[in-house]
Short mmCIF file of C-alpha atoms in Angstrom, two decimals:
data_model
loop_
_atom_site.label_atom_id
_atom_site.label_comp_id
_atom_site.label_asym_id
_atom_site.label_seq_id
_atom_site.Cartn_x
_atom_site.Cartn_y
_atom_site.Cartn_z
CA MET G 1 -5.33 27.39 32.09
CA GLY G 2 -2.28 26.32 32.04
CA ILE G 3 -1.33 22.98 34.04
CA PHE G 4 1.67 24.82 35.34
CA SER G 5 -0.79 27.99 35.96
CA ARG G 6 -1.33 30.10 39.24
CA ARG G 7 -4.59 32.41 39.79
CA SER G 8 -3.14 35.16 41.29
CA GLN G 9 -0.15 36.87 43.44
CA ASN G 10 0.04 37.96 46.81
CA VAL G 11 2.56 40.47 47.09
CA ASN G 12 4.38 40.26 50.69
CA VAL G 13 7.20 42.63 52.39
CA GLN G 14 10.29 40.69 54.19
CA ASP G 15 12.84 42.80 55.48
CA GLY G 16 12.16 45.58 53.74
CA ALA G 17 12.00 43.80 50.83
CA ALA G 18 8.84 42.60 48.32
CA VAL G 19 8.04 39.42 48.03
CA ALA G 20 5.34 38.06 45.85
CA THR G 21 3.79 34.22 46.62
CA LEU G 22 1.54 32.34 44.28
CA GLU G 23 -1.85 30.91 44.48
CA VAL G 24 -2.79 27.69 43.61
CA ASP G 25 -6.10 27.80 41.37
CA PRO G 26 -8.53 25.59 43.04
CA ALA G 27 -8.89 24.27 39.43
CA LEU G 28 -5.66 22.79 39.22
CA ALA G 29 -4.81 22.00 42.47
CA ALA G 30 -7.84 19.32 41.63
CA LEU G 31 -5.81 17.77 38.71
CA THR G 32 -2.98 16.60 41.45
CA GLY G 33 -2.84 13.21 41.58
CA ASP G 34 -1.39 9.82 39.63
CA TYR G 35 -1.45 9.31 35.43
CA VAL G 36 -1.06 5.99 33.23
CA ILE G 37 -0.72 7.04 29.68
CA ASP G 38 -3.29 5.71 28.04
CA ALA G 39 -1.06 3.88 25.07
CA ALA G 40 -4.47 3.93 22.35
CA HIS G 41 -4.85 7.57 22.54
CA SER G 42 -1.21 8.50 22.84
CA SER G 43 1.79 8.85 20.40
CA ILE G 44 5.62 8.98 20.57
CA GLY G 45 6.76 9.53 17.23
CA PHE G 46 10.78 10.42 15.60
CA THR G 47 11.22 12.84 12.52
CA VAL G 48 14.85 12.66 10.70
CA ARG G 49 15.63 13.96 7.95
CA HIS G 50 16.95 11.53 5.08
CA ALA G 51 19.40 11.97 2.15
CA MET G 52 19.62 15.10 2.92
CA VAL G 53 17.02 16.74 0.85
CA THR G 54 13.22 15.20 2.80
CA ASN G 55 11.74 13.73 5.79
CA VAL G 56 11.40 10.10 7.66
CA ARG G 57 8.93 9.57 10.12
CA GLY G 58 8.00 6.74 12.45
CA ALA G 59 6.35 6.45 15.82
CA PHE G 60 6.72 3.60 19.03
CA SER G 61 3.21 2.42 18.87
CA GLY G 62 4.42 0.25 22.12
CA HIS G 63 4.71 2.30 25.02
CA GLU G 64 3.54 2.93 28.52
CA GLY G 65 4.01 5.24 31.67
CA THR G 66 2.78 6.72 34.71
CA LEU G 67 2.60 10.53 35.42
CA HIS G 68 2.21 12.03 38.90
CA LEU G 69 0.89 15.53 38.85
CA ASP G 70 1.52 17.95 41.86
CA GLY G 71 -0.65 21.20 41.24
CA ALA G 72 0.51 22.97 44.67
CA ASP G 73 4.17 22.55 43.54
CA PRO G 74 4.70 21.25 39.74
CA ALA G 75 8.36 21.22 40.50
CA ARG G 76 7.54 17.98 42.10
CA SER G 77 5.88 16.49 39.33
CA THR G 78 7.13 13.47 37.88
CA ALA G 79 6.98 11.09 34.97
CA ALA G 80 8.10 7.54 33.22
CA ILE G 81 8.24 6.08 30.14
CA GLU G 82 9.05 2.80 28.29
CA VAL G 83 8.95 2.21 24.93
CA LYS G 84 9.32 -0.86 23.02
CA ILE G 85 12.12 -0.54 20.02
CA ALA G 86 10.49 -3.46 18.56
CA SER G 87 7.66 -1.63 17.81
CA VAL G 88 9.22 0.86 15.87
CA ASP G 89 7.28 1.86 12.31
CA THR G 90 7.91 4.23 9.60
CA GLY G 91 5.50 2.29 7.28
CA ILE G 92 8.14 1.07 5.46
CA ALA G 93 8.82 -3.39 6.59
CA ASP G 94 12.19 -3.15 5.09
CA ARG G 95 13.67 -0.02 6.60
CA ASP G 96 11.43 -1.14 10.05
CA ALA G 97 13.56 -4.29 9.92
CA HIS G 98 17.10 -2.14 9.63
CA LEU G 99 15.93 -0.21 12.37
CA ARG G 100 15.51 -2.76 14.53
CA GLY G 101 18.55 -4.46 13.91
CA GLY G 102 22.39 -3.85 14.96
CA ASP G 103 23.35 -1.19 12.60
CA PHE G 104 20.48 1.55 14.56
CA PHE G 105 18.60 0.13 17.92
CA ASP G 106 19.37 -3.59 17.91
CA ALA G 107 16.55 -4.34 19.45
CA GLU G 108 17.34 -8.10 20.28
CA ALA G 109 19.49 -6.95 22.65
CA PHE G 110 18.44 -3.70 24.41
CA PRO G 111 13.96 -3.70 24.09
CA LEU G 112 13.55 -1.12 25.52
CA MET G 113 13.69 3.17 25.82
CA THR G 114 12.48 4.75 28.78
CA PHE G 115 12.69 8.17 30.05
CA ARG G 116 13.03 8.99 33.90
CA SER G 117 11.96 13.01 34.87
CA THR G 118 14.80 14.45 37.40
CA ALA G 119 12.80 17.65 37.32
CA ALA G 120 9.44 20.03 36.07
CA ALA G 121 9.50 23.51 35.61
CA THR G 122 6.67 25.86 34.26
CA LEU G 123 7.40 28.07 31.07
CA GLY G 124 4.26 29.78 30.35
CA ALA G 125 0.35 29.98 30.76
CA ASP G 126 0.74 26.50 29.14
CA THR G 127 3.87 25.32 28.76
CA TYR G 128 6.27 23.83 30.67
CA ARG G 129 9.82 21.65 30.15
CA VAL G 130 10.15 18.24 32.00
CA THR G 131 14.38 17.50 31.78
CA GLY G 132 14.85 13.88 32.75
CA ASP G 133 17.14 11.10 32.10
CA LEU G 134 16.36 8.76 28.42
CA THR G 135 17.83 5.87 28.25
CA ILE G 136 18.82 3.64 24.34
CA LYS G 137 20.91 1.09 24.32
CA ASP G 138 22.55 1.23 28.06
CA VAL G 139 24.03 4.99 27.52
CA THR G 140 21.75 7.56 29.71
CA ARG G 141 21.78 10.99 29.01
CA PRO G 142 20.30 13.91 29.99
CA LEU G 143 17.13 15.05 27.85
CA SER G 144 14.24 18.03 28.19
CA ILE G 145 10.73 17.70 26.56
CA ASP G 146 9.13 20.91 26.22
CA LEU G 147 5.11 20.57 26.79
CA GLU G 148 2.04 22.55 26.22
CA PHE G 149 -0.78 21.52 27.98
CA ASN G 150 -4.25 21.28 25.90
CA GLY G 151 -6.86 20.95 28.74
CA SER G 152 -8.69 18.12 31.16
CA ALA G 153 -11.26 16.71 30.23
CA THR G 154 -14.43 13.79 31.46
CA ASP G 155 -14.47 10.93 29.08
CA PRO G 156 -17.67 9.15 28.72
CA TYR G 157 -16.85 6.10 29.99
CA GLY G 158 -16.23 8.43 33.87
CA ASN G 159 -12.27 8.30 33.37
CA GLU G 160 -11.02 11.98 33.87
CA ARG G 161 -7.94 13.10 31.68
CA ILE G 162 -5.99 15.22 30.59
CA GLY G 163 -3.88 15.49 27.71
CA PHE G 164 0.12 17.22 26.13
CA GLU G 165 1.71 17.45 23.09
CA GLY G 166 5.25 18.71 22.84
CA SER G 167 8.25 17.66 20.97
CA ALA G 168 12.72 17.59 21.79
CA GLU G 169 15.20 17.57 19.72
CA ILE G 170 18.68 14.90 19.80
CA LEU G 171 21.79 14.03 18.13
CA ARG G 172 20.95 10.35 17.86
CA SER G 173 25.57 9.81 17.79
CA ASP G 174 25.03 10.76 21.85
CA TRP G 175 22.89 7.43 22.13
CA GLY G 176 25.68 5.35 20.32
CA LEU G 177 23.40 5.31 16.85
CA THR G 178 25.82 6.16 14.21
CA TRP G 179 24.85 3.78 11.29
CA ASN G 180 24.96 6.00 8.14
CA ALA G 181 26.32 6.47 4.69
CA ALA G 182 27.43 8.79 2.28
CA LEU G 183 26.44 10.60 -0.50
CA GLU G 184 27.57 11.15 -4.23
CA ALA G 185 26.83 14.59 -3.78
CA GLY G 186 27.72 15.06 -0.19
CA GLY G 187 26.65 14.76 2.92
CA VAL G 188 25.38 11.74 4.91
CA MET G 189 22.00 9.46 3.93
CA VAL G 190 20.67 9.75 7.32
CA SER G 191 20.69 13.27 9.71
CA ASP G 192 22.30 12.92 13.04
CA LYS G 193 19.65 15.39 14.65
CA VAL G 194 16.50 13.48 15.25
CA LYS G 195 13.08 14.74 16.30
CA LEU G 196 11.12 13.83 19.50
CA THR G 197 7.32 14.28 19.69
CA PHE G 198 5.32 13.20 22.18
CA ASP G 199 1.08 13.44 22.28
CA ILE G 200 -0.48 12.17 25.28
CA SER G 201 -3.71 11.47 26.81
CA ALA G 202 -3.32 10.18 30.38
CA ILE G 203 -6.04 9.00 32.55
CA LYS G 204 -6.13 9.52 36.11
CA GLN G 205 -6.36 7.15 38.64
CA ALA G 206 -8.54 6.76 41.37
#
């Protein structure tokens, strides 16, 4: 069952026109509430093309966030995430230091990357799109993230959990991340296009 699914559709007639009304699934309505992202079981990562021939993958281990899910009116659902830039990890210490430095994120001056949702919309039975404002280095631009609802469960400690995974693509230059180096054979060292990935586990609050 999708997080924004509906159980059934009724048709009413108003002024000679058929108007569809949707009935909320009780199981969906039960998920309504406030959630905190469990950073220990979630990941926020990225993939970028390197030297035109391969991909480099990384993640930010330091992040926190909250979600509000409204099962009766999905458009009222919201999300807010903060990511600590200094927590970037690509598996290579020198590369991570370069990313934290002034050529890229300048983590000392701009320690956080943030996302604040402004809208949510249903895409299908198990998928939806969250649109909001992504801020990097004090530059704020719109971003849409397509997410898939992976389900809900109660863990062994009694926590009610929900899970999502999804992705988005950005041009890093839109946020002022413009450093690059030309290759002798043509092209550049680091692609402008970056794929962002999200694998989120969130715990319902009492």
